[in-house]
CSV table of C-alpha atoms in Angstrom, one decimal:
chain,number,residue,atom,x,y,z
O,3,MET,CA,0.1,0.1,0.1
O,4,ASN,CA,1.2,3.5,-0.8
O,5,GLU,CA,2.3,5.9,2.0
O,6,GLU,CA,0.0,8.5,0.3
O,7,MET,CA,-3.3,7.7,-1.1
O,8,THR,CA,-4.4,9.1,-4.5
O,9,ASN,CA,-6.7,11.6,-4.8
O,10,THR,CA,-9.0,11.4,-8.1
O,11,MET,CA,-11.8,13.3,-9.5
O,12,VAL,CA,-15.3,11.3,-9.1
O,13,PRO,CA,-18.4,12.6,-11.2
O,14,VAL,CA,-21.4,13.4,-9.1
O,15,GLY,CA,-24.0,15.1,-11.5
O,16,THR,CA,-24.3,17.8,-14.0
O,17,LYS,CA,-25.3,21.1,-13.8
O,18,GLY,CA,-26.5,22.7,-17.1
O,19,GLU,CA,-23.7,22.5,-19.3
O,20,TYR,CA,-21.3,21.7,-16.7
O,21,ASP,CA,-20.1,18.1,-15.4
O,22,VAL,CA,-19.8,18.1,-11.5
O,23,TYR,CA,-16.8,16.5,-10.2
O,24,SER,CA,-15.7,15.8,-6.3
O,25,ILE,CA,-12.4,15.1,-5.5
O,26,VAL,CA,-11.9,12.3,-3.0
O,27,PRO,CA,-9.3,10.8,-1.2
O,28,CYS,CA,-9.1,7.4,-2.7
O,29,THR,CA,-10.7,4.8,-4.8
O,30,ILE,CA,-13.2,2.0,-3.1
O,31,GLU,CA,-10.0,-0.3,-3.4
O,32,ASP,CA,-7.6,1.9,-1.5
O,33,ALA,CA,-10.5,2.4,1.2
O,34,MET,CA,-10.4,-1.6,2.0
O,35,GLN,CA,-6.7,-1.3,2.1
O,36,ILE,CA,-7.1,1.4,4.6
O,37,GLU,CA,-9.5,-0.7,6.5
O,38,ALA,CA,-7.2,-3.5,6.5
O,39,GLU,CA,-4.5,-1.4,7.6
O,40,VAL,CA,-6.0,0.3,10.6
O,41,SER,CA,-6.9,-3.4,11.9
O,42,THR,CA,-3.2,-4.1,11.6
O,43,HIS,CA,-2.3,-1.1,13.6
O,44,TYR,CA,-4.8,-1.5,16.2
O,45,LYS,CA,-4.6,-5.3,16.4
O,46,HIS,CA,-6.8,-6.4,19.4
O,47,ASP,CA,-8.3,-5.2,22.4
O,48,THR,CA,-6.2,-5.2,25.4
O,49,VAL,CA,-8.5,-6.9,27.9
O,50,GLY,CA,-6.8,-10.2,28.3
O,51,LEU,CA,-3.3,-9.1,29.1
O,52,TYR,CA,-3.5,-10.2,32.6
O,53,GLU,CA,-6.3,-13.1,32.2
O,54,SER,CA,-5.7,-16.3,34.1
O,55,MET,CA,-3.4,-14.9,36.4
O,56,ASP,CA,-5.0,-17.1,39.3
O,57,ASP,CA,-4.8,-20.5,37.5
O,58,LEU,CA,-1.1,-21.0,38.3
O,59,ASN,CA,0.1,-22.6,35.1
O,60,THR,CA,3.5,-23.7,35.3
O,61,THR,CA,6.2,-25.0,33.3
O,62,PHE,CA,9.1,-27.2,33.9
O,63,VAL,CA,12.8,-26.2,32.8
O,64,ARG,CA,15.9,-27.7,32.8
O,65,VAL,CA,18.9,-25.4,34.3
O,66,GLY,CA,22.2,-26.8,35.3
O,67,GLY,CA,20.8,-30.5,34.9
O,68,ARG,CA,18.4,-29.8,37.1
O,69,TRP,CA,14.6,-29.3,36.8
O,70,TYR,CA,12.8,-26.6,37.9
O,71,GLU,CA,8.7,-26.1,37.9
O,72,TYR,CA,8.0,-22.4,37.6
O,73,VAL,CA,4.7,-20.3,37.6
O,74,ASP,CA,3.8,-18.5,34.3
O,75,PHE,CA,3.8,-15.0,34.2
O,76,GLY,CA,0.2,-14.7,32.2
O,77,LYS,CA,-1.9,-17.1,30.2
O,78,ASP,CA,1.4,-17.0,27.4
O,79,ASN,CA,4.0,-16.4,30.1
O,80,LEU,CA,4.7,-13.0,28.1
O,81,ALA,CA,2.5,-10.8,30.3
O,82,PRO,CA,5.4,-8.2,31.4
O,83,TYR,CA,6.6,-8.1,27.7
O,84,ARG,CA,3.3,-7.1,26.4
O,85,ASN,CA,2.6,-4.7,29.4
O,86,GLN,CA,5.9,-3.0,28.8
O,87,GLN,CA,5.1,-2.7,25.1
O,88,LEU,CA,1.6,-1.2,25.5
O,89,ILE,CA,2.9,1.3,27.7
O,90,GLU,CA,5.8,2.5,25.3
O,91,ASP,CA,3.1,2.5,22.5
O,92,ASN,CA,1.1,5.1,24.4
O,93,MET,CA,2.3,8.7,24.5
O,94,VAL,CA,0.4,9.3,27.8
O,95,MET,CA,1.1,6.3,29.7
O,96,SER,CA,4.9,6.4,28.7
O,97,GLY,CA,5.0,9.9,29.7
O,98,CYS,CA,3.2,9.1,33.1
O,99,GLN,CA,5.4,6.4,34.0
O,100,LEU,CA,8.3,8.4,33.5
O,101,PHE,CA,7.2,10.6,35.9
O,102,ASN,CA,6.3,8.0,38.3
O,103,ILE,CA,10.0,6.8,38.1
O,104,GLN,CA,11.2,10.4,38.4
O,105,SER,CA,9.2,10.8,41.6
O,106,CYS,CA,9.7,7.4,43.0
O,107,TYR,CA,13.6,7.8,42.5
O,108,GLY,CA,13.9,11.3,44.4
O,109,GLN,CA,17.2,12.2,45.1
O,110,GLY,CA,18.6,8.4,45.2
O,111,ILE,CA,19.2,6.6,48.1
O,112,HIS,CA,22.0,8.1,50.6
O,113,PHE,CA,23.9,6.7,53.2
O,114,LEU,CA,23.6,8.5,56.3
O,115,ASP,CA,25.7,9.0,59.6
O,116,ARG,CA,23.4,8.1,62.5
O,117,GLU,CA,25.0,11.0,64.8
O,118,THR,CA,25.1,14.0,62.2
O,119,GLY,CA,22.4,13.0,59.9
O,120,GLU,CA,24.6,14.0,56.9
O,121,MET,CA,25.9,11.6,54.3
O,122,THR,CA,28.7,9.5,55.5
O,123,GLU,CA,32.2,9.7,54.5
O,124,ASP,CA,33.0,6.3,55.6
O,125,LYS,CA,35.7,4.9,53.1
O,126,GLU,CA,34.2,1.4,53.0
O,127,ILE,CA,30.7,2.5,52.5
O,128,ARG,CA,31.5,5.1,49.8
O,129,SER,CA,33.6,2.2,48.0
O,130,PHE,CA,30.7,0.0,48.3
O,131,CYS,CA,28.5,2.4,46.5
O,132,LEU,CA,31.2,3.3,43.9
O,133,ARG,CA,32.0,-0.3,42.9
O,134,ASN,CA,27.9,-1.0,42.7
O,135,ALA,CA,27.1,2.3,40.9
O,136,ILE,CA,24.3,2.6,43.7
O,137,HIS,CA,22.3,5.4,41.9
O,138,HIS,CA,22.0,3.3,38.8
O,139,GLN,CA,20.8,0.3,40.7
O,140,TRP,CA,18.4,2.3,42.6
O,141,LEU,CA,17.0,3.8,39.5
O,142,ARG,CA,16.6,0.3,37.9
O,143,MET,CA,14.7,-1.0,41.0
O,144,ALA,CA,12.5,2.3,40.9
O,145,THR,CA,11.8,1.2,37.1
O,146,ASP,CA,10.8,-2.2,38.0
O,147,ILE,CA,8.6,-1.2,40.6
O,148,LYS,CA,6.5,1.2,38.8
O,149,TYR,CA,6.2,-1.2,35.9
O,150,ASN,CA,5.7,-4.5,37.5
O,151,PHE,CA,5.3,-3.7,41.3
O,152,PHE,CA,8.1,-5.9,42.1
O,153,SER,CA,11.9,-6.1,41.9
O,154,VAL,CA,14.6,-8.4,42.1
O,155,MET,CA,18.1,-7.9,43.5
O,156,VAL,CA,20.8,-10.4,43.4
O,157,ILE,CA,23.5,-10.0,46.5
O,158,HIS,CA,27.0,-11.4,46.1
O,159,LEU,CA,28.9,-12.2,49.3
O,160,SER,CA,32.7,-12.1,50.0
O,161,ARG,CA,34.8,-15.2,49.8
O,162,ASP,CA,35.1,-15.7,53.6
O,163,HIS,CA,31.1,-14.7,53.7
O,164,SER,CA,31.4,-11.9,55.9
O,165,LYS,CA,30.2,-9.2,53.5
O,166,ILE,CA,27.7,-8.5,51.1
O,167,VAL,CA,30.2,-6.9,48.6
O,168,GLN,CA,28.1,-6.6,45.3
O,169,ILE,CA,24.3,-6.0,44.2
O,170,ARG,CA,23.0,-6.3,40.7
O,171,MET,CA,19.5,-5.8,39.7
O,172,ARG,CA,17.3,-8.1,37.3
O,173,ASN,CA,14.9,-7.4,35.0
O,174,ALA,CA,11.5,-8.0,36.5
O,175,CYS,CA,10.2,-8.9,33.2
O,176,ASP,CA,12.8,-11.8,33.0
O,177,CYS,CA,12.1,-13.2,36.5
O,178,ARG,CA,9.8,-16.2,36.9
O,179,PHE,CA,9.4,-17.8,40.6
O,180,THR,CA,9.1,-21.6,41.3
O,181,LYS,CA,6.2,-23.0,43.2
O,182,ARG,CA,6.1,-22.5,47.1
O,183,ASN,CA,7.5,-25.0,49.5
O,184,LYS,CA,5.7,-26.5,52.3
O,185,PHE,CA,6.7,-23.3,54.3
O,186,GLY,CA,5.0,-21.1,51.6
O,187,GLN,CA,8.7,-20.1,50.5
O,188,ILE,CA,9.6,-19.4,46.9
O,189,GLU,CA,12.9,-21.2,46.6
O,190,HIS,CA,14.3,-20.1,43.6
O,191,VAL,CA,13.8,-17.3,40.9
O,192,LEU,CA,14.8,-18.1,37.3
O,193,VAL,CA,16.1,-15.6,35.5
O,194,GLY,CA,16.1,-15.1,31.7
O,195,ASP,CA,14.6,-14.1,28.4
O,196,PHE,CA,11.4,-16.0,28.3
O,197,ARG,CA,10.4,-14.7,24.9
O,198,GLN,CA,9.6,-17.5,22.5
O,199,GLY,CA,12.9,-19.2,21.5
O,200,ARG,CA,15.2,-17.1,24.1
O,201,SER,CA,14.8,-19.5,27.1
O,202,GLN,CA,18.4,-21.5,26.9
O,203,THR,CA,20.0,-18.9,29.1
O,204,ILE,CA,18.3,-19.3,32.1
O,205,GLU,CA,19.6,-18.9,35.4
O,206,ALA,CA,18.4,-20.2,38.9
O,207,ILE,CA,18.9,-18.0,41.8
O,208,PRO,CA,18.3,-19.1,45.4
O,209,LEU,CA,15.8,-16.6,46.7
O,210,LEU,CA,15.5,-15.5,50.4
O,211,ASP,CA,12.6,-15.5,52.3
O,212,GLU,CA,10.2,-12.7,51.4
O,213,ILE,CA,9.4,-11.8,54.9
O,214,ASP,CA,12.7,-12.3,56.6
O,215,PRO,CA,15.4,-11.9,54.0
O,216,LEU,CA,18.1,-11.5,56.4
O,217,GLY,CA,17.3,-14.5,58.9
O,218,ASP,CA,17.1,-16.7,55.8
O,219,LEU,CA,20.5,-15.5,54.5
O,220,GLU,CA,22.0,-15.8,58.3
O,221,TYR,CA,20.8,-19.4,58.2
O,222,ARG,CA,22.1,-20.2,54.8
O,223,MET,CA,25.8,-19.1,56.2
O,224,GLY,CA,25.6,-21.1,59.4
O,225,LYS,CA,25.1,-18.0,61.8
O,226,ALA,CA,21.4,-18.5,62.9
O,227,PRO,CA,19.1,-21.5,62.9
O,228,HIS,CA,16.3,-21.9,60.2
O,229,ILE,CA,13.5,-19.1,60.5
O,230,TYR,CA,10.7,-21.9,60.6
O,231,THR,CA,12.2,-25.2,61.8
O,232,SER,CA,14.9,-23.6,64.1
O,233,GLU,CA,17.5,-26.1,62.4
O,234,LYS,CA,21.0,-25.1,61.8
O,235,ILE,CA,23.4,-26.1,59.0
O,236,LYS,CA,27.1,-25.8,58.6
O,237,GLU,CA,28.6,-22.6,57.2
O,238,PRO,CA,29.4,-23.2,53.6
O,239,PRO,CA,33.1,-23.6,52.8
O,240,MET,CA,35.2,-20.7,52.7
O,241,GLY,CA,36.0,-19.5,49.2
O,242,THR,CA,32.7,-20.8,47.7
O,243,CYS,CA,30.7,-18.3,45.5
O,244,CYS,CA,27.5,-17.2,47.4
O,245,LYS,CA,24.8,-15.2,45.8
O,246,PHE,CA,21.1,-14.8,46.6
O,247,ALA,CA,18.2,-13.2,45.1
O,248,ILE,CA,16.0,-10.6,47.5
O,249,LEU,CA,12.4,-10.1,46.5
O,250,CYS,CA,10.9,-6.5,46.8
O,251,LEU,CA,7.0,-6.8,46.3
O,252,VAL,CA,4.2,-4.4,46.5
O,253,PRO,CA,1.4,-6.5,47.7
O,254,THR,CA,-1.7,-6.5,45.7
O,255,PRO,CA,-5.0,-8.1,46.4
O,256,GLY,CA,-4.9,-11.8,46.3
O,257,TYR,CA,-1.3,-12.4,47.3
O,258,ARG,CA,-0.5,-13.5,43.6
O,259,TYR,CA,2.8,-15.0,42.4
O,260,TYR,CA,3.2,-12.1,40.3
O,261,PRO,CA,1.5,-8.7,41.4
O,262,ILE,CA,-0.9,-7.2,38.9
O,263,PRO,CA,-0.1,-3.4,39.0
O,264,TYR,CA,-3.4,-1.4,39.7
O,265,TYR,CA,-2.9,1.0,36.8
O,266,THR,CA,-3.5,-2.2,34.4
O,267,SER,CA,-7.2,-1.9,34.9
O,268,ILE,CA,-6.9,0.4,31.9
O,269,TYR,CA,-6.4,-2.6,30.0
O,270,ARG,CA,-9.5,-4.5,31.4
O,271,ASP,CA,-11.5,-1.2,30.9
O,272,ALA,CA,-12.0,0.5,27.7
O,273,TRP,CA,-10.1,3.9,27.9
O,274,TYR,CA,-6.8,2.3,26.7
O,275,ASP,CA,-8.4,1.2,23.4
O,276,ILE,CA,-10.4,4.3,23.1
O,277,TYR,CA,-7.4,6.4,23.2
O,278,ARG,CA,-5.5,4.2,20.6
O,279,LEU,CA,-8.5,4.2,18.2
O,280,ILE,CA,-8.9,7.9,18.2
O,281,GLY,CA,-5.2,8.4,17.5
O,282,ILE,CA,-5.6,5.9,14.3
O,283,GLY,CA,-8.6,7.5,13.3
O,284,LYS,CA,-7.1,10.9,13.4
O,285,ARG,CA,-4.0,9.7,11.8
O,286,TYR,CA,-5.7,8.2,8.9
O,287,MET,CA,-8.2,11.1,8.8
O,288,ILE,CA,-5.3,13.5,8.2
O,289,LYS,CA,-3.2,11.4,5.8
O,290,ASN,CA,-6.0,10.3,3.8
O,291,THR,CA,-8.7,13.2,3.7
O,292,SER,CA,-6.3,15.9,4.1
O,293,ALA,CA,-7.4,17.4,0.6
O,294,PRO,CA,-9.9,20.0,0.9
O,295,ARG,CA,-13.5,19.6,0.3
O,296,ILE,CA,-13.4,20.6,-3.7
O,297,GLN,CA,-16.3,20.6,-6.3
O,298,VAL,CA,-14.9,21.0,-9.7
O,299,GLU,CA,-17.2,21.8,-12.4
O,300,VAL,CA,-15.8,21.0,-16.1
O,301,HIS,CA,-17.7,22.4,-19.3
O,302,ARG,CA,-18.5,19.4,-21.7
O,303,THR,CA,-16.6,21.1,-24.3
O,304,TYR,CA,-13.4,21.6,-22.2
O,305,TRP,CA,-11.9,17.9,-23.1
O,306,ASP,CA,-12.5,18.2,-26.6
O,307,ASN,CA,-10.8,21.6,-26.5
O,308,VAL,CA,-7.7,20.1,-24.8
O,309,CYS,CA,-7.6,17.3,-27.5
O,310,ARG,CA,-8.1,19.5,-30.3
O,311,GLU,CA,-5.2,21.8,-29.3
O,312,GLU,CA,-2.8,19.0,-29.2
O,313,ASN,CA,-4.1,17.4,-32.4
O,314,ILE,CA,-5.1,14.3,-30.6
O,315,THR,CA,-7.6,12.1,-32.5
O,316,ASP,CA,-7.2,8.5,-31.7
O,317,LYS,CA,-9.8,7.5,-29.1
O,318,LYS,CA,-7.6,5.6,-26.9
O,319,LYS,CA,-5.3,8.4,-27.0
O,320,ARG,CA,-7.9,11.0,-26.3
O,321,ALA,CA,-9.2,8.9,-23.2
O,322,GLU,CA,-5.4,9.0,-22.0
O,323,ARG,CA,-5.2,12.7,-22.3
O,324,ILE,CA,-8.7,13.3,-20.5
O,325,LYS,CA,-7.5,11.2,-17.7
O,326,GLU,CA,-4.3,13.1,-17.6
O,327,GLU,CA,-5.9,16.4,-17.4
O,328,ARG,CA,-8.2,15.3,-14.5
O,329,ARG,CA,-5.0,14.2,-12.6
O,330,ARG,CA,-3.3,17.5,-13.3
O,331,ILE,CA,-6.6,19.2,-12.1
O,332,THR,CA,-6.7,17.1,-9.0
O,333,GLU,CA,-3.1,17.7,-8.0
O,334,PHE,CA,-3.4,21.5,-8.5
O,335,CYS,CA,-6.1,21.6,-6.2
O,336,THR,CA,-4.8,19.1,-3.6
O,337,LYS,CA,-0.8,19.3,-3.4
O,338,PRO,CA,0.5,21.4,-0.9
O,339,GLU,CA,3.2,22.6,-3.2
O,340,ASN,CA,0.3,24.8,-5.2
O,341,ALA,CA,-0.9,26.5,-2.2
O,342,GLY,CA,-1.6,30.1,-3.3
O,343,LYS,CA,-1.0,29.5,-6.9
O,344,ALA,CA,-3.0,31.0,-9.5
O,345,TRP,CA,-4.7,29.1,-12.5
O,346,VAL,CA,-6.0,31.0,-15.5
O,347,THR,CA,-8.6,29.0,-17.5
O,348,SER,CA,-10.0,29.8,-20.7
O,349,TYR,CA,-13.7,31.3,-21.0
O,350,ASP,CA,-16.5,32.3,-23.7
O,351,SER,CA,-18.8,35.2,-23.4
O,352,LEU,CA,-22.5,34.3,-23.3
O,353,PRO,CA,-24.7,35.1,-26.3
O,354,ASP,CA,-26.4,38.0,-24.8
O,355,GLY,CA,-23.0,39.5,-23.6
O,356,LYS,CA,-23.9,39.7,-19.8
O,357,GLY,CA,-22.0,37.0,-18.4
O,358,GLU,CA,-19.1,34.4,-19.0
O,359,ARG,CA,-19.1,30.8,-19.7
O,360,ARG,CA,-15.7,29.4,-17.9
O,361,MET,CA,-14.3,26.0,-18.9
O,362,VAL,CA,-13.5,24.9,-15.5
O,363,ARG,CA,-14.5,26.1,-12.1
O,364,VAL,CA,-13.3,25.2,-8.6
O,365,TYR,CA,-15.1,25.6,-5.3
O,366,ASN,CA,-14.3,25.2,-1.7
O,367,LEU,CA,-17.1,23.6,-0.2
O,368,MET,CA,-15.6,24.0,3.3
O,369,GLU,CA,-15.1,28.0,2.7
O,370,GLY,CA,-16.7,29.9,5.5
O,371,LYS,CA,-17.6,26.9,7.5
O,372,GLY,CA,-15.1,27.5,10.3
O,373,LYS,CA,-11.8,25.9,11.2
O,374,GLU,CA,-11.2,21.8,10.3
O,375,GLY,CA,-9.2,19.3,12.4
O,376,GLY,CA,-11.6,19.6,15.6
O,377,ASP,CA,-12.8,16.2,15.5
O,378,TRP,CA,-12.4,14.1,18.8
O,379,ILE,CA,-10.7,16.6,20.7
O,380,ASP,CA,-13.1,16.2,23.6
O,381,ASP,CA,-13.0,12.7,23.5
O,382,MET,CA,-9.2,12.7,23.2
O,383,GLY,CA,-8.7,14.9,26.3
O,384,GLU,CA,-11.5,12.7,28.2
O,385,ALA,CA,-9.5,9.4,27.4
O,386,SER,CA,-5.9,11.0,28.1
O,387,ASN,CA,-7.3,12.3,31.6
O,388,SER,CA,-8.3,8.5,32.5
O,389,LEU,CA,-5.1,7.3,31.4
O,390,CYS,CA,-3.6,10.0,33.8
O,391,PHE,CA,-5.7,8.8,36.4
O,392,SER,CA,-5.1,5.4,36.1
O,393,MET,CA,-1.1,6.3,36.4
O,394,GLY,CA,-1.8,8.0,39.7
O,395,VAL,CA,-0.7,11.4,37.9
O,396,HIS,CA,-2.3,14.7,37.5
O,397,PRO,CA,-2.6,15.6,34.0
O,398,ASN,CA,-1.5,19.1,34.6
O,399,MET,CA,1.9,17.6,36.1
O,400,VAL,CA,3.0,15.8,32.8
O,401,GLY,CA,1.0,18.1,30.4
O,402,ALA,CA,-1.2,15.7,28.9
O,403,THR,CA,-4.1,18.1,28.5
O,404,PRO,CA,-2.4,21.4,27.7
O,405,GLY,CA,-4.3,24.7,26.9
O,406,LYS,CA,-5.9,27.5,28.9
O,407,SER,CA,-9.4,26.0,28.9
O,408,GLN,CA,-8.1,22.6,30.6
O,409,MET,CA,-8.3,23.5,34.2
O,410,ASN,CA,-4.4,24.2,34.7
O,411,ASN,CA,-3.9,24.8,37.9
O,412,SER,CA,-2.0,27.9,39.6
O,413,GLY,CA,1.7,27.5,40.8
O,414,SER,CA,0.6,26.9,44.3
O,415,ASP,CA,-1.7,24.1,43.3
O,416,LYS,CA,0.9,22.3,41.4
O,417,ARG,CA,3.2,22.4,43.9
O,418,GLU,CA,0.9,21.0,46.4
O,419,LEU,CA,0.3,18.0,43.7
O,420,PHE,CA,4.1,17.8,43.5
O,421,THR,CA,4.4,17.6,47.0
O,422,LEU,CA,1.6,15.2,47.5
O,423,LYS,CA,2.7,12.8,44.7
O,424,GLN,CA,6.3,12.7,46.6
O,425,ALA,CA,4.7,12.0,50.0
O,426,LEU,CA,2.9,9.1,48.3
O,427,GLU,CA,6.2,7.5,47.4
O,428,LYS,CA,6.9,6.5,50.7
O,429,MET,CA,5.1,3.2,50.6
O,430,PHE,CA,7.2,2.1,47.6
O,431,HIS,CA,10.4,3.5,49.4
O,432,ASP,CA,9.6,1.2,52.3
O,433,VAL,CA,9.6,-1.8,50.0
O,434,MET,CA,12.5,-0.8,48.2
O,435,GLU,CA,14.8,-0.1,51.1
O,436,VAL,CA,14.6,-3.8,52.2
O,437,PRO,CA,17.7,-5.1,50.5
O,438,PHE,CA,19.8,-2.0,51.7
O,439,HIS,CA,18.7,-2.8,55.1
O,440,VAL,CA,19.7,-6.3,55.0
O,441,ILE,CA,23.3,-5.1,53.5
O,442,MET,CA,23.4,-2.8,56.5
O,443,HIS,CA,22.9,-5.6,59.1
O,444,TYR,CA,24.9,-8.3,57.5
O,445,ASN,CA,27.8,-6.0,57.1
O,446,VAL,CA,27.4,-4.3,60.4
O,447,TRP,CA,26.8,-0.8,59.3
O,448,ASP,CA,23.6,-0.3,61.0
O,449,GLU,CA,25.1,0.7,64.3
O,450,LYS,CA,26.7,3.9,63.0
O,451,PHE,CA,25.1,4.6,59.5
O,452,SER,CA,21.5,4.6,58.1
O,453,ILE,CA,19.9,5.0,54.6
O,454,ASP,CA,17.3,7.8,53.5
O,455,VAL,CA,15.7,8.8,50.3
O,456,PRO,CA,15.8,12.4,50.2
O,457,MET,CA,13.2,14.5,48.3
O,458,ILE,CA,13.0,17.9,46.6
O,459,GLN,CA,10.1,19.9,48.2
O,460,LEU,CA,9.1,23.2,45.9
O,461,THR,CA,9.1,26.4,48.3
O,462,THR,CA,7.0,29.5,48.3
O,463,LEU,CA,8.5,32.9,47.1
O,464,ASP,CA,8.8,33.9,50.8
O,465,GLU,CA,11.3,31.2,51.7
O,466,ASN,CA,13.6,33.0,48.8
O,467,LYS,CA,14.7,29.8,47.3
O,468,ASP,CA,13.2,27.9,44.6
O,469,ALA,CA,13.5,24.0,46.3
O,470,LYS,CA,14.8,22.4,49.4
O,471,GLU,CA,15.7,19.0,50.2
O,472,VAL,CA,13.6,17.0,52.7
O,473,THR,CA,15.2,14.1,54.2
O,474,GLN,CA,14.7,11.6,57.1
O,475,LYS,CA,17.3,12.4,59.7
O,476,PRO,CA,17.6,9.0,62.1
O,477,GLU,CA,16.9,9.6,65.8
O,478,GLU,CA,17.5,7.3,68.4
O,479,ASP,CA,13.8,5.9,68.3
O,480,GLY,CA,14.0,6.0,64.4
O,481,ASN,CA,13.6,8.2,61.5
O,482,ASN,CA,11.6,11.6,61.8
O,483,ASP,CA,11.0,13.6,58.9
O,484,GLN,CA,12.9,16.9,59.1
O,485,ASN,CA,14.0,19.6,56.5
O,486,LYS,CA,17.6,20.2,55.5
């Protein structure tokens, strides 16, 4: 199918001595191709993305000579990949998700000195942060939490098992959990690309207990009894490579293996599909009906005059020349490069001498009828607001519905919206900080140091500065909110 549809002159009637033509964007065959292409771009409704999440369909896979039974992520085990693609395909959801990630990231995770409340200068901690690109890991965690409502961090212990020395985030889309054991624990997380034909590089990593990862880690290192049976094991031999996964999961109703993010209701609702259909419809309306609504009146003798002037007498060649002349008229009326150009046509005087008989007349049927292009503006705004609502983002914070008439708030209102948004991120921060608390306790850093995620608070003009950092400085009995 051509990128641009061919406009053509279609006879629609007569008017005295004139044949009346209408310029239309395409033929019937082209219209059928448009319909097929629209169907190809739309593909299908999104209602079934997370279906069968409660059926616990399982799959067996062999990793390192051992068979593992893991729970499928969605009906076809591809739900997170499809969810990511749908968000990337939608301008509003993609912008909202970026805003959510930026809000969740805050100022990054900081290691604080408990006595001063300032960032620590301890060489061991600073080296740990540098060698693990700590802010990069935090950003990856925020991305996974916002997209999938869970993240997986893999920790590596030193050869003497005394310290956690390395952390690496794993892409949540590539993580699958094995079935729970008799204690309700997920023993392993399988990490790999589970898209069709790409499952040969799967890695099985022991997963620490979701509720007590520190106690489980100490048990596996022979430093504490089993968190459920009180049994103890011998400490692993020195020099062995020990790595474990820690799951950070935002609970959702039903306590499923894989949480279903609240915003995914937009797929089961109709608004994601409505927004997509409006966008596709407007694109094809602009692309294929961009020609002005034009009516052309051609005197019946005009075609004969064209052929006579070029001495064309053959019937077949006359038909081809008339077809070519129609094409020229159509292109003159519709091509953007012809805008503002004049076209002088021949004419005769009427027998009574009181008028003219022009060979070709061109009329713009939309002249004086207002500006075009306003189709579905209200519907698009409504769909955009619905998408923002599902993502937990006010439309004015991401510019989803710009314009003076779109309830744009004042600066004070937007500042309060931003502050409210950052305050709501504490729930996610508490979940995301779990692996770092495990590291702090296992490395025996927690006695002198703490962790915090500072946020930026926009200020009012009377404070004589644009913004200030809001942090949680450690106190003897916990963390209290203070301004810095």
